[in-house]
Tab-separated table of C-alpha atoms in Angstrom:
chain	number	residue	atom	x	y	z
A	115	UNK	CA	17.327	-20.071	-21.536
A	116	UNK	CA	16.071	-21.363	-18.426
A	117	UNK	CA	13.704	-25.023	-18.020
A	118	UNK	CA	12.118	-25.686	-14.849
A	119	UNK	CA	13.765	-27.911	-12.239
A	120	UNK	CA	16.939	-29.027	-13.958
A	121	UNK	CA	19.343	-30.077	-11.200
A	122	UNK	CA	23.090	-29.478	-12.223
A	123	UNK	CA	23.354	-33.186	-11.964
A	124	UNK	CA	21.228	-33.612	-15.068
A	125	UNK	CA	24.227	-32.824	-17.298
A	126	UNK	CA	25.422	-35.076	-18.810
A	127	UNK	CA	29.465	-33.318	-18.591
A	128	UNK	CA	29.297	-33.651	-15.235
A	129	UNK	CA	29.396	-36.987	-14.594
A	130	UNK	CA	26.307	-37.473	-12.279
A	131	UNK	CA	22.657	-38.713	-13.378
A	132	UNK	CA	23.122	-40.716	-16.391
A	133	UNK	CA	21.865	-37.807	-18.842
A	134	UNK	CA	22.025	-37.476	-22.566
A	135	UNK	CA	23.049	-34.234	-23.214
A	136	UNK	CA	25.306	-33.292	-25.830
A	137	UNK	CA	24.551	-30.063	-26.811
A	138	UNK	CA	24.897	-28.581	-23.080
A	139	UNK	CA	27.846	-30.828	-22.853
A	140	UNK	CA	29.446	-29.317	-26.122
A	141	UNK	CA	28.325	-25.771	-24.946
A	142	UNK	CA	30.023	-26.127	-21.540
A	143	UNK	CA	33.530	-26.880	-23.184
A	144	UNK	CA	32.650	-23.803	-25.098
A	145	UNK	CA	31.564	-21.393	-22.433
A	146	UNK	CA	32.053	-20.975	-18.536
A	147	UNK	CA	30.636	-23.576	-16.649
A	148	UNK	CA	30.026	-22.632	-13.043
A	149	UNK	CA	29.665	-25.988	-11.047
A	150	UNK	CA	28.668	-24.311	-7.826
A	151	UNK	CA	25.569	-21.959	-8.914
A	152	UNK	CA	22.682	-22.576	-6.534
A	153	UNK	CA	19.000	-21.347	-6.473
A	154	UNK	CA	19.174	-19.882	-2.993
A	155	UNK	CA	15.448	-19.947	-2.499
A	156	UNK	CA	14.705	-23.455	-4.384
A	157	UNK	CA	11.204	-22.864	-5.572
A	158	UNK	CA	9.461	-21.093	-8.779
A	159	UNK	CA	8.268	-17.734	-7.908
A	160	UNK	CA	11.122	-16.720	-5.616
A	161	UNK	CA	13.929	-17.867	-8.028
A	162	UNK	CA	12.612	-15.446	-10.883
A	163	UNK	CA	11.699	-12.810	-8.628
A	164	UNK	CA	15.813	-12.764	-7.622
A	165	UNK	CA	16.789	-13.441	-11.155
A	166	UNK	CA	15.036	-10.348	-12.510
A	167	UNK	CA	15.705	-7.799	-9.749
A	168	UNK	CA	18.966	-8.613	-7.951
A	169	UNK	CA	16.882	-8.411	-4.502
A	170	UNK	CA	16.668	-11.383	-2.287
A	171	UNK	CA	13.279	-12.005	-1.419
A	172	UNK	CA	11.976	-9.551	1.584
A	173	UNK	CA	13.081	-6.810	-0.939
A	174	UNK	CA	11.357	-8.059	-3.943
A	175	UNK	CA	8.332	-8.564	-1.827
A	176	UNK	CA	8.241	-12.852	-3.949
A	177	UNK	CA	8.232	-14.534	-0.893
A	178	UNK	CA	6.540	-17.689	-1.785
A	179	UNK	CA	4.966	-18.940	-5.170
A	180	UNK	CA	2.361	-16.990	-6.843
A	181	UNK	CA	-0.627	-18.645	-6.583
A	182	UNK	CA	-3.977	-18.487	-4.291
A	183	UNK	CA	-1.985	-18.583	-1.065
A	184	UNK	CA	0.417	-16.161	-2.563
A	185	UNK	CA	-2.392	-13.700	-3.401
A	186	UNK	CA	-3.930	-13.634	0.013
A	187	UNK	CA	-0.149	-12.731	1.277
A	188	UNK	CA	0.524	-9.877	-1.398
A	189	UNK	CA	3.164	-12.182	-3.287
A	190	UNK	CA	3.877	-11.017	-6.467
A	191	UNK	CA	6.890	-9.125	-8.943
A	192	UNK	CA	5.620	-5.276	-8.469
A	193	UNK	CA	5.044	-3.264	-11.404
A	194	UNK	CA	7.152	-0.522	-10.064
A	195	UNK	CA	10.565	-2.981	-9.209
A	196	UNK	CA	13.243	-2.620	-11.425
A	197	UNK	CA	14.453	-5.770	-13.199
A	198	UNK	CA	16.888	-5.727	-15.751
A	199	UNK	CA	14.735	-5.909	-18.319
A	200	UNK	CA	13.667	-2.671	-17.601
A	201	UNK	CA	16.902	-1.479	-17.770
A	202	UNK	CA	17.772	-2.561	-21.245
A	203	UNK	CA	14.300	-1.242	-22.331
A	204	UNK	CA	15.534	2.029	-21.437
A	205	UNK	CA	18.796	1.623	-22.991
A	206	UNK	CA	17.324	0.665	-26.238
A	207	UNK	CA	17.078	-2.857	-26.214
A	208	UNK	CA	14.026	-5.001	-27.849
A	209	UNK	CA	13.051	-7.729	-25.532
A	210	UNK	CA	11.106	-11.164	-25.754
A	211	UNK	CA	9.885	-13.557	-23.130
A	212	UNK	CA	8.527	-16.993	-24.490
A	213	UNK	CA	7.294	-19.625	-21.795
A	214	UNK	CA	6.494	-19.652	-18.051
A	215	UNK	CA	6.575	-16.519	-16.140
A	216	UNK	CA	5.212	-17.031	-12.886
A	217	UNK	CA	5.244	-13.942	-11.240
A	218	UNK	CA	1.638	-12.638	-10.758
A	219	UNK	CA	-0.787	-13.676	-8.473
A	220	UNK	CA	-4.230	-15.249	-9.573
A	221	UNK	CA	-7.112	-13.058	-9.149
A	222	UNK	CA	-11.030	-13.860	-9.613
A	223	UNK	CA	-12.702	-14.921	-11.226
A	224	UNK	CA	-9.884	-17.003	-11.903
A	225	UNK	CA	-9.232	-18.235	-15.380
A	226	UNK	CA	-10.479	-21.341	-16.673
A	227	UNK	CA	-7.976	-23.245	-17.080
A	228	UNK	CA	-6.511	-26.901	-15.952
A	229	UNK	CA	-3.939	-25.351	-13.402
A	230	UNK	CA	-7.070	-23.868	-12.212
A	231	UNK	CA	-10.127	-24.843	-9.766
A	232	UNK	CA	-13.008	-22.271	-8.368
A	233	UNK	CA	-10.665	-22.336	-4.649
A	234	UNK	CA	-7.618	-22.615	-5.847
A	235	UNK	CA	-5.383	-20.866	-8.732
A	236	UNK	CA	-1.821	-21.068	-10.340
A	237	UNK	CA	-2.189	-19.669	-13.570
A	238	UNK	CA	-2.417	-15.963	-14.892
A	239	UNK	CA	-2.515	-13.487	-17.177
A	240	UNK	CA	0.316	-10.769	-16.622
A	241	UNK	CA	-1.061	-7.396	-18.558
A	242	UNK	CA	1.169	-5.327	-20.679
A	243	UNK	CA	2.323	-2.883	-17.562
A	244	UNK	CA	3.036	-5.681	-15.519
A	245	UNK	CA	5.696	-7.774	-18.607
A	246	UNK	CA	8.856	-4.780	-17.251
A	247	UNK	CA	10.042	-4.001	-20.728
A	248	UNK	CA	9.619	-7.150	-22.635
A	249	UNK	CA	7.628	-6.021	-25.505
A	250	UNK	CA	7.562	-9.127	-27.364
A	251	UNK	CA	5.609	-11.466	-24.986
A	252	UNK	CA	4.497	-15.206	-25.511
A	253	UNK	CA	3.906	-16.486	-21.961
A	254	UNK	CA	1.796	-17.769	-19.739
A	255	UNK	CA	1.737	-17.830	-15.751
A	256	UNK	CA	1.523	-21.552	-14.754
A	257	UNK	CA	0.186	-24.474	-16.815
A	258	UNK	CA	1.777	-27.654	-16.467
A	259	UNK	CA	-0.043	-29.485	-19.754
A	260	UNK	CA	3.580	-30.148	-21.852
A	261	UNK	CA	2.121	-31.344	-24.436
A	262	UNK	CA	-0.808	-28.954	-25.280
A	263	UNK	CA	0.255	-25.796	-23.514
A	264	UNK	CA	-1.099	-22.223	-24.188
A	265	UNK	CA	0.194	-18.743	-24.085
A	266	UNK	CA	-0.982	-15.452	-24.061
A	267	UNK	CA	0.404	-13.180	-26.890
A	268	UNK	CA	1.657	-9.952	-26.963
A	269	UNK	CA	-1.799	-8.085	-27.697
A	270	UNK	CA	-3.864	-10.821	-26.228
A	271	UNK	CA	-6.351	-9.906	-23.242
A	272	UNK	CA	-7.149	-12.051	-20.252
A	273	UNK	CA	-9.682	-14.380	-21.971
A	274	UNK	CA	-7.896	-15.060	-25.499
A	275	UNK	CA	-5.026	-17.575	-25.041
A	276	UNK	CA	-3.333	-19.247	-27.840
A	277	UNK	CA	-3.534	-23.168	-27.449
A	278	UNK	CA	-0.581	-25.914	-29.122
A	279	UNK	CA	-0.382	-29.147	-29.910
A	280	UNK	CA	3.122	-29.437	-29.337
A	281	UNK	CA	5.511	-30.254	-26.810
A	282	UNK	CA	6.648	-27.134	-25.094
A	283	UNK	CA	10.178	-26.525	-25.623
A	284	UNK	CA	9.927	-27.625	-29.164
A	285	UNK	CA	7.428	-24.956	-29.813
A	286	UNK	CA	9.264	-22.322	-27.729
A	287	UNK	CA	11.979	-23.222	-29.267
A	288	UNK	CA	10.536	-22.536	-32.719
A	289	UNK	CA	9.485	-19.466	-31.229
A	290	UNK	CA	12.626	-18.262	-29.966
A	291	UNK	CA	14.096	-19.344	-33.541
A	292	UNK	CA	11.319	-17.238	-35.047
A	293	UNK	CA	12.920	-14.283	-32.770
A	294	UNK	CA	16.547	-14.759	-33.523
A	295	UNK	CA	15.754	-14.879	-37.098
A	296	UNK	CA	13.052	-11.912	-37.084
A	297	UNK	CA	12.119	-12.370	-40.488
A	298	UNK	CA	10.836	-8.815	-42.202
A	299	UNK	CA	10.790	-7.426	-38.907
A	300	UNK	CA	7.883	-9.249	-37.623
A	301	UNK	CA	9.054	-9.787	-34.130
A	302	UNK	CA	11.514	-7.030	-32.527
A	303	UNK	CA	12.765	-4.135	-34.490
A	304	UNK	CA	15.946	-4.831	-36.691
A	305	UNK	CA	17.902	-1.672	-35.742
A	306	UNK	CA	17.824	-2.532	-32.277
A	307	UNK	CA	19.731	-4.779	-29.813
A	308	UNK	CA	18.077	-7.144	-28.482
A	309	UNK	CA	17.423	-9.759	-25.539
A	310	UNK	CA	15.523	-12.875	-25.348
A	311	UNK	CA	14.219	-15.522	-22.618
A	312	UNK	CA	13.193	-19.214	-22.894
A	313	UNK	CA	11.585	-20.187	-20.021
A	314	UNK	CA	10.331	-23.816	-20.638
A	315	UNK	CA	8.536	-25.976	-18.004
A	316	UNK	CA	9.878	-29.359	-18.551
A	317	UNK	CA	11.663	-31.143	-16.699
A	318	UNK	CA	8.834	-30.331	-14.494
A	319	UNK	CA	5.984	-32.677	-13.600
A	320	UNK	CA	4.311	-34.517	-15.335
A	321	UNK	CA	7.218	-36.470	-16.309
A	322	UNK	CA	5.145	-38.881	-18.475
A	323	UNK	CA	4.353	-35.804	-20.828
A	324	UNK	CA	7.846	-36.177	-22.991
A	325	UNK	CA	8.189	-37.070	-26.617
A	326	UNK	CA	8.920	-41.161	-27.051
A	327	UNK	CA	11.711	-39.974	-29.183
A	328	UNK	CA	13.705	-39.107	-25.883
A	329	UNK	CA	12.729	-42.184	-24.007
A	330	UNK	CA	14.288	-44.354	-26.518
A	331	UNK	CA	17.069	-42.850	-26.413
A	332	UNK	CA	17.453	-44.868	-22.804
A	333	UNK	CA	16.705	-47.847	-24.278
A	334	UNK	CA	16.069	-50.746	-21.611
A	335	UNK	CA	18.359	-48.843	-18.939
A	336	UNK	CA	17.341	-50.712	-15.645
A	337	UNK	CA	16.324	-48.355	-12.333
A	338	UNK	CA	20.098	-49.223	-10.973
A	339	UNK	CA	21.845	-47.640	-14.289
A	340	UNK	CA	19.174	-44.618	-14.182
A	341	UNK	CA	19.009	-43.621	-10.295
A	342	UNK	CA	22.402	-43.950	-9.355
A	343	UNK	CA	22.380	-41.364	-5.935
A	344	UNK	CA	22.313	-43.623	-2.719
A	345	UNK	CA	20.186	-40.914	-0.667
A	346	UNK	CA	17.521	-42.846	-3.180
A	347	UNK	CA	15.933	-46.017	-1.111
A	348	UNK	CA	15.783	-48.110	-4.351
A	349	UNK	CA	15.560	-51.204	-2.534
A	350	UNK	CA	13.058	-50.082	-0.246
A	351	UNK	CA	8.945	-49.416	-0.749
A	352	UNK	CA	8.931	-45.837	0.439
A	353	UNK	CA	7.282	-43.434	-1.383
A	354	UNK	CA	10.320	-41.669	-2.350
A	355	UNK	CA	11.832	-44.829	-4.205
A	356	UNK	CA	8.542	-45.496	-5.525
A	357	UNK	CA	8.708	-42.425	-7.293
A	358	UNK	CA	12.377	-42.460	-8.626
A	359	UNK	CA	11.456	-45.883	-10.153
A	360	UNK	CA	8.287	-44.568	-11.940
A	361	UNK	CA	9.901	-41.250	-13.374
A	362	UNK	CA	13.195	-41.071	-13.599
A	363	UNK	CA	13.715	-42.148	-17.134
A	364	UNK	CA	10.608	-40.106	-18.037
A	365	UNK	CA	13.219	-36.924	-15.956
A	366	UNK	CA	16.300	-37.977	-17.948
A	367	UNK	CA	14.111	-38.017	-20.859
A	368	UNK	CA	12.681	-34.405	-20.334
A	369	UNK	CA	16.255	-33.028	-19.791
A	370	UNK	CA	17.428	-34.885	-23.290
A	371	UNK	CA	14.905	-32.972	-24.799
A	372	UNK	CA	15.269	-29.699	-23.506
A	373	UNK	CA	19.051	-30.469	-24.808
A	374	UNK	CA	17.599	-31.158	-28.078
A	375	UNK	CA	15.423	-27.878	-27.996
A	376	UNK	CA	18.591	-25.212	-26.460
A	377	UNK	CA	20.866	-27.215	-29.560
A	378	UNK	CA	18.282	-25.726	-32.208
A	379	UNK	CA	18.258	-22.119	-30.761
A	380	UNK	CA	22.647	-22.513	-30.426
A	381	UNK	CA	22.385	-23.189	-33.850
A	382	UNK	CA	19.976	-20.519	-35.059
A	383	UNK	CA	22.525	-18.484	-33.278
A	384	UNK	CA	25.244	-19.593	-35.335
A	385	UNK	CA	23.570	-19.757	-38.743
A	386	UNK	CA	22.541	-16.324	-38.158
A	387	UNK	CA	26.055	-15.111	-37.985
A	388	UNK	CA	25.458	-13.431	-34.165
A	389	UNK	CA	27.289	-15.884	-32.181
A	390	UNK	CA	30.231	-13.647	-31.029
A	391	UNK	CA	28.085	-10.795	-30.753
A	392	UNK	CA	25.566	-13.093	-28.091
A	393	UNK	CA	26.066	-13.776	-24.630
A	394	UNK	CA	24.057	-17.196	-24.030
A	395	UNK	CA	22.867	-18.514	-20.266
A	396	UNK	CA	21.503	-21.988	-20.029
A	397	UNK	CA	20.715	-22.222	-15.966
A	398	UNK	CA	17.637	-23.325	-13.909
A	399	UNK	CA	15.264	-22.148	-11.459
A	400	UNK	CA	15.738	-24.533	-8.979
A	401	UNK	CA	16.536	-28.560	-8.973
A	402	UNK	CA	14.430	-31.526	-8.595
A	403	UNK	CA	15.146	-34.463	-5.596
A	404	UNK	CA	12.989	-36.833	-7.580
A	405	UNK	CA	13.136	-39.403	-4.532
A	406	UNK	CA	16.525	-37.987	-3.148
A	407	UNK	CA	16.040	-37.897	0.864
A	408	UNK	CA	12.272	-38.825	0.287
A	409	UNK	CA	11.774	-35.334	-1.470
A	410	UNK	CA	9.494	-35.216	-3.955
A	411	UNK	CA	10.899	-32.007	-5.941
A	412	UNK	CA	11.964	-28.767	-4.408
A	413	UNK	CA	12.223	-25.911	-1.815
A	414	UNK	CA	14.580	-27.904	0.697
A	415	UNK	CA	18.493	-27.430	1.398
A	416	UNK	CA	19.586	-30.975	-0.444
A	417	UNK	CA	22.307	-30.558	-3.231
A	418	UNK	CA	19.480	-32.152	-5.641
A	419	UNK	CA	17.342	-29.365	-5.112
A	420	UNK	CA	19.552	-25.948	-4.517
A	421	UNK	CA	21.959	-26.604	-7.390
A	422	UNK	CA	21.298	-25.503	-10.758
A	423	UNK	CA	23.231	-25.901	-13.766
A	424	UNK	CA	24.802	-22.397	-15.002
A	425	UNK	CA	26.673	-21.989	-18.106
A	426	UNK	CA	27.313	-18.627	-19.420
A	427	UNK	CA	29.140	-18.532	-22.992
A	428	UNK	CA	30.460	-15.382	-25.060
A	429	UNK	CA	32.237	-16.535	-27.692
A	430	UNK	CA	35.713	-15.381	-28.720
A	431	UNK	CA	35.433	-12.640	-25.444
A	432	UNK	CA	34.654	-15.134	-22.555
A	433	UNK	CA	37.752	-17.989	-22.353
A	434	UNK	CA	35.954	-21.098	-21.565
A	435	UNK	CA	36.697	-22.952	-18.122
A	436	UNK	CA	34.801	-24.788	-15.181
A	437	UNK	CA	34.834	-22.568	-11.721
A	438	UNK	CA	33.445	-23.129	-8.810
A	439	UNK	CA	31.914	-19.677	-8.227
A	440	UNK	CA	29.658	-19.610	-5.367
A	441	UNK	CA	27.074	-17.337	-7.605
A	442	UNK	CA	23.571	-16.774	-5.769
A	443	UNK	CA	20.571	-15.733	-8.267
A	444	UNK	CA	20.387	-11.866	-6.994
A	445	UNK	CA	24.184	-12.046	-8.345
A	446	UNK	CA	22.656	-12.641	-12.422
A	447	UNK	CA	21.242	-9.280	-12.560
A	448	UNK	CA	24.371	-6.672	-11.899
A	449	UNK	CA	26.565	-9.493	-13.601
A	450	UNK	CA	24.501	-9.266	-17.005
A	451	UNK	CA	24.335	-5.768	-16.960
A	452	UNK	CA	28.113	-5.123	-16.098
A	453	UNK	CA	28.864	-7.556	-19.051
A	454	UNK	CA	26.928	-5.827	-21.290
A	455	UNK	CA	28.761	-2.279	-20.622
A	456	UNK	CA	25.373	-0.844	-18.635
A	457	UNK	CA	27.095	-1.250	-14.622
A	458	UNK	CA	26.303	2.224	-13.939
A	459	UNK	CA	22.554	1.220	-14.747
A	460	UNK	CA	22.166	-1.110	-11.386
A	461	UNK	CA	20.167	0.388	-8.972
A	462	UNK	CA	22.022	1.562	-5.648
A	463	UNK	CA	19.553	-0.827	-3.725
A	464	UNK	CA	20.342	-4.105	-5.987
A	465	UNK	CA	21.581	-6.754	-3.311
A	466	UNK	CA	22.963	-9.033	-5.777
A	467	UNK	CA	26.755	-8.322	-6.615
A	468	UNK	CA	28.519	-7.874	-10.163
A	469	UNK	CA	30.255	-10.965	-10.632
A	470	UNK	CA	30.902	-9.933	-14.541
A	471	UNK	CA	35.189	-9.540	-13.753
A	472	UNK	CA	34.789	-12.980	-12.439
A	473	UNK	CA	33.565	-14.364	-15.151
A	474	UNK	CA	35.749	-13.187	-17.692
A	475	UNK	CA	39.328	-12.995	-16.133
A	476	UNK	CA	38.579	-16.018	-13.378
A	477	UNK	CA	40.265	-13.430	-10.912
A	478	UNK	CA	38.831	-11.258	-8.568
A	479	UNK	CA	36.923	-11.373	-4.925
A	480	UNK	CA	35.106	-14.606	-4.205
A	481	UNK	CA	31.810	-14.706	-2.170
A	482	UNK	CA	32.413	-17.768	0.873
A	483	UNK	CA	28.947	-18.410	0.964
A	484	UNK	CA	25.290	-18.266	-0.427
A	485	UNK	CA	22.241	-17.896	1.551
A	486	UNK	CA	19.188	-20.460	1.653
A	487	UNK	CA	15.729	-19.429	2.244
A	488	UNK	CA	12.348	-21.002	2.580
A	489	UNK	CA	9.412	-18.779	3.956
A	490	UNK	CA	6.353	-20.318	5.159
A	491	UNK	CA	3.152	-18.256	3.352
A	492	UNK	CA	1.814	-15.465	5.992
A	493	UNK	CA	5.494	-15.869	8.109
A	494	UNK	CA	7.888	-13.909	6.550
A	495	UNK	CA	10.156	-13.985	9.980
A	496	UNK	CA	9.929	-18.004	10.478
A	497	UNK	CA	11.014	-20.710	8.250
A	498	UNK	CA	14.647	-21.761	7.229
A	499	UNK	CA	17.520	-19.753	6.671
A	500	UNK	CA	20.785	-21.140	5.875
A	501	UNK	CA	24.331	-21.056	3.878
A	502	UNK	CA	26.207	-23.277	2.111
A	503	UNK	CA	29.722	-23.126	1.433
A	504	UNK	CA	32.430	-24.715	-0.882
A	505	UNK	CA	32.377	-27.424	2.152
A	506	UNK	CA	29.043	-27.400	4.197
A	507	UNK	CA	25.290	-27.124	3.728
A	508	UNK	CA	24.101	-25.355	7.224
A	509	UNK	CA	19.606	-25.220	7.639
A	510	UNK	CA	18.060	-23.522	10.717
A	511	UNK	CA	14.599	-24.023	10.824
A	512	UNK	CA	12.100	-21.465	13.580
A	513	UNK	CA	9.027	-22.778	13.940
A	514	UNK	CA	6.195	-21.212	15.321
A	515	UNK	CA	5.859	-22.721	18.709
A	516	UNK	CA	9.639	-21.392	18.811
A	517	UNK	CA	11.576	-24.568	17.962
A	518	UNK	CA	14.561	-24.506	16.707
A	519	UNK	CA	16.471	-27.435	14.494
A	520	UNK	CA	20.008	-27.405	12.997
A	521	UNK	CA	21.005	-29.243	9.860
A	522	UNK	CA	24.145	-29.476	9.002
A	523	UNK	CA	25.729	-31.281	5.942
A	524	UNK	CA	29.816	-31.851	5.199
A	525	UNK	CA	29.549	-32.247	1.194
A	526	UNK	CA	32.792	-33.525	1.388
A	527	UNK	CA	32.899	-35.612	3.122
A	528	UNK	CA	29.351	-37.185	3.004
A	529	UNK	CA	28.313	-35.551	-0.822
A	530	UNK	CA	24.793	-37.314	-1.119
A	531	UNK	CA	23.780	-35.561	2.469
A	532	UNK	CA	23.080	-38.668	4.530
A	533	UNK	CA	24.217	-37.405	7.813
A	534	UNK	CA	23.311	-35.020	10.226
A	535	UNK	CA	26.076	-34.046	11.752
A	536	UNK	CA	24.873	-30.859	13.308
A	537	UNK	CA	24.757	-32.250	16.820
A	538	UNK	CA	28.638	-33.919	16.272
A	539	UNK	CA	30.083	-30.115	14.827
A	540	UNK	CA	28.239	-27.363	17.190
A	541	UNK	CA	31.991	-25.270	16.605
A	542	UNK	CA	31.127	-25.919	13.279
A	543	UNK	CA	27.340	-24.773	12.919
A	544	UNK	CA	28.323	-21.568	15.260
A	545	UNK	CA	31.213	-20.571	12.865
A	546	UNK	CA	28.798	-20.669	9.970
A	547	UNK	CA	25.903	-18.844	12.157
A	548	UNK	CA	28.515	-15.877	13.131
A	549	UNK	CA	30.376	-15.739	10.156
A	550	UNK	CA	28.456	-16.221	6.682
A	551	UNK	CA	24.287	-16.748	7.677
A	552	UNK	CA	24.029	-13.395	9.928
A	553	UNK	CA	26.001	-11.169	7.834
A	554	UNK	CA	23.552	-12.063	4.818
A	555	UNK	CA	20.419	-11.516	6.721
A	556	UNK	CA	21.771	-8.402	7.822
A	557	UNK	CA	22.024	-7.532	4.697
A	558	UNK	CA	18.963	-8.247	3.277
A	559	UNK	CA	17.077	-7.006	6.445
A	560	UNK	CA	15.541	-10.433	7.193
A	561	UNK	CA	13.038	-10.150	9.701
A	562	UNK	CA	14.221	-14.321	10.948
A	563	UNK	CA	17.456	-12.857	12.453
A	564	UNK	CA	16.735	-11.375	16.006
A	565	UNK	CA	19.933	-9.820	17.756
């Protein structure tokens, strides 16, 4: 289960934003709670793209969101790259997807719908060779309407989408309850295994769009009790701390009810007597900065944007804990696999590494780092590349008239990211350069690192 930019500090267990989430809460005392998990490229397209294949971006050929600009750039999930899904197709598994998918490119004429003008396009149809084994398919591209949103079905073509009145997550929820349940066969076939994802859009703009029943559960909290991160100018008129003021309650409120929504699915789970035999991941693909450093939402280095929440549970197998496993999203796909007895399955060229020993025992080798990426459309070689550690957040930024900028964070010392300190720690930013960010792009045979 996966919403749409849910920062890790939109939980309410650990003791951040002022969030009311007691189902996540209850399921992170019963599962392992990695505090550390990041979205290493911070933006839709390029998070799922990782999440499915195990490649970083240049391999997986998502560099950038799928949309008009990502069309005109070749941006999209291949038919022929092997995700897991695929994998567990061909190992027997049934498989659903219910929500956003995000990982084909618009094409004309585009389709009508409100993500959608005649220049520009989000939203799309992905056609049954395209969906890489999920046979059970209830999705849609983009669309950003919460409370009226629309899918395409399994046998649906381009032009006959399903349309809801009903707040998202409560009716993928229902529909992922529906799965679960499967009642006389109707959505996956009973003799087989089977795996499911919940991709839900909120808490994703529009904020506003969120059942009442989750704003009053914040009462008359004041802006001071609801934005509590000083890298917010609450005091100040900036656009930034304009918006925190408008829409963080409407945020908090989204999260609640995505908590609400993942506690009705736990509890299918339960009722239907499959907990033990269920391994359950409630992560993000990226955060939200809401007003945080004058960020609006995503795709930058902050702590409000790269870290996701990532709790993985498997009950009576998997001894609950919180670790501090750097885990990058390439790292979900091998990990998944190896937990679910199919390691020799991962392709030879997945980047992403098993972390599935990890997990279970808490012992094993430890990653020191995990790579950031951003990738201007059209410039695969310029943009930011960057690590960030237990300790530091390093961004280096080429531009194309061949600048160069350091940013350089101590989350230690300075956790909300106010300083700079790039300029004051050059031993520092060259230690990082030399030791953790060119090894990864070596790796991933990024076309930013020149040597």
């Amino acid at each position: 289960v996966f919403p749409d930019q849910m920062r890790a500090q939109a939980l309410g267990f650990m003791g951040e934003d002022p969030a009311i989430t007691p189902n996540l809460d209850r399921f992170a005392h019963e599962g392992v709670a990695l505090t550390q998990a990041v979205s290493n490229y911070p933006v839709c397209s390029p998070y799922r793209g990782m999440m499915l294949t195990g490649l970083y971006p240049h391999s997986n050929g998502v560099l950038a969101n799928c949309n008009t600009n990502g069309a005109e750039n070749g941006y999209e999930l291949a038919a022929d790259t092997e995700c897991w899904s695929d994998i567990l197709s061909e190992n027997g598994y049934s498989l659903g997807y219910i929500g956003k998918w995000h990982l084909d490119s618009p094409r004309k004429p585009y389709v009508d719908t409100s993500n959608n003008s005649e220049e520009f396009a989000w939203n799309e149809w992905t056609p049954p060779d395209r969906r890489h084994g999920f046979d059970f398919w209830y999705a849609y591209g983009t669309y950003d309407n919460h409370d009226h949103p629309e899918y395409w079905t399994t046998h649906a073509t381009r032009d006959e989408r399903t349309r809801v009145d009903q707040w998202s997550p409560e009716h993928e929820a229902d529909m992922a309850i529906r799965y679960i349940t499967n009642e006389g066969g109707a959505y996956r076939d009973p003799e087989k295994p089977w795996a499911l994802v919940v991709s839900m859009n909120p808490p994703h703009m529009p904020y506003q769009r969120v059942p009442d029943r989750y704003l009053d559960m914040y009462g008359d909290a004041t802006d001071e009790e609801l934005i509590n991160r000083p890298n917010v100018d609450l005091e100040g008129d900036t656009p930034g701390a304009r918006l925190a003021r408008r829409h963080m309650k409407n945020y908090l409120a989204q999260c609640t009810g995505v908590d609400d929504q993942f506690g009705r699915i736990l509890a299918t789970l339960s009722d239907s007597g499959l907990e033990e035999d269920t391994i359950v991941v409630f992560t993000s693909d990226h955060g939200n900065c809401l007003g945080s450093h004058e960020e609006v939402s995503k795709n930058n280095p902050y702590e409000e944007s790269m870290r996701v929440p990532f709790v993985i549970r498997w009950t009576g197998t998997m001894e609950p804990r919180r670790d501090d496993l750097l885990l990058s999203t390439p790292d979900i796909h091998p990990s998944l696999l190896a937990l679910m007895g199919l390691e020799e399955e991962v392709g030879e060229d997945v980047e992403g590494r098993s972390r599935a020993q990890l997990l279970l025992t808490g012992e094993g080798e430890r990653p020191t780092s995990q790579p950031y990426i951003w990738i201007p459309y059209g410039h695969p070689a310029l943009g930011r590349r960057g690590v960030r550690t237990h300790r530091y957040t390093l961004s280096v930024e080429k531009a194309e008239d061949g600048t160069v900028t350091h940013t350089l964070f101590d989350n230690v010392e300075d956790p909300y990211q106010l300083e700079n300190v790039a300029a004051r720690q050059p031993q520092i930013v060259r230690a990082l350069v030399e030791e953790e960010l060119k090894p990864w792009l070596r790796r991933t045979g990024d076309p930013w690192l020149v040597e």
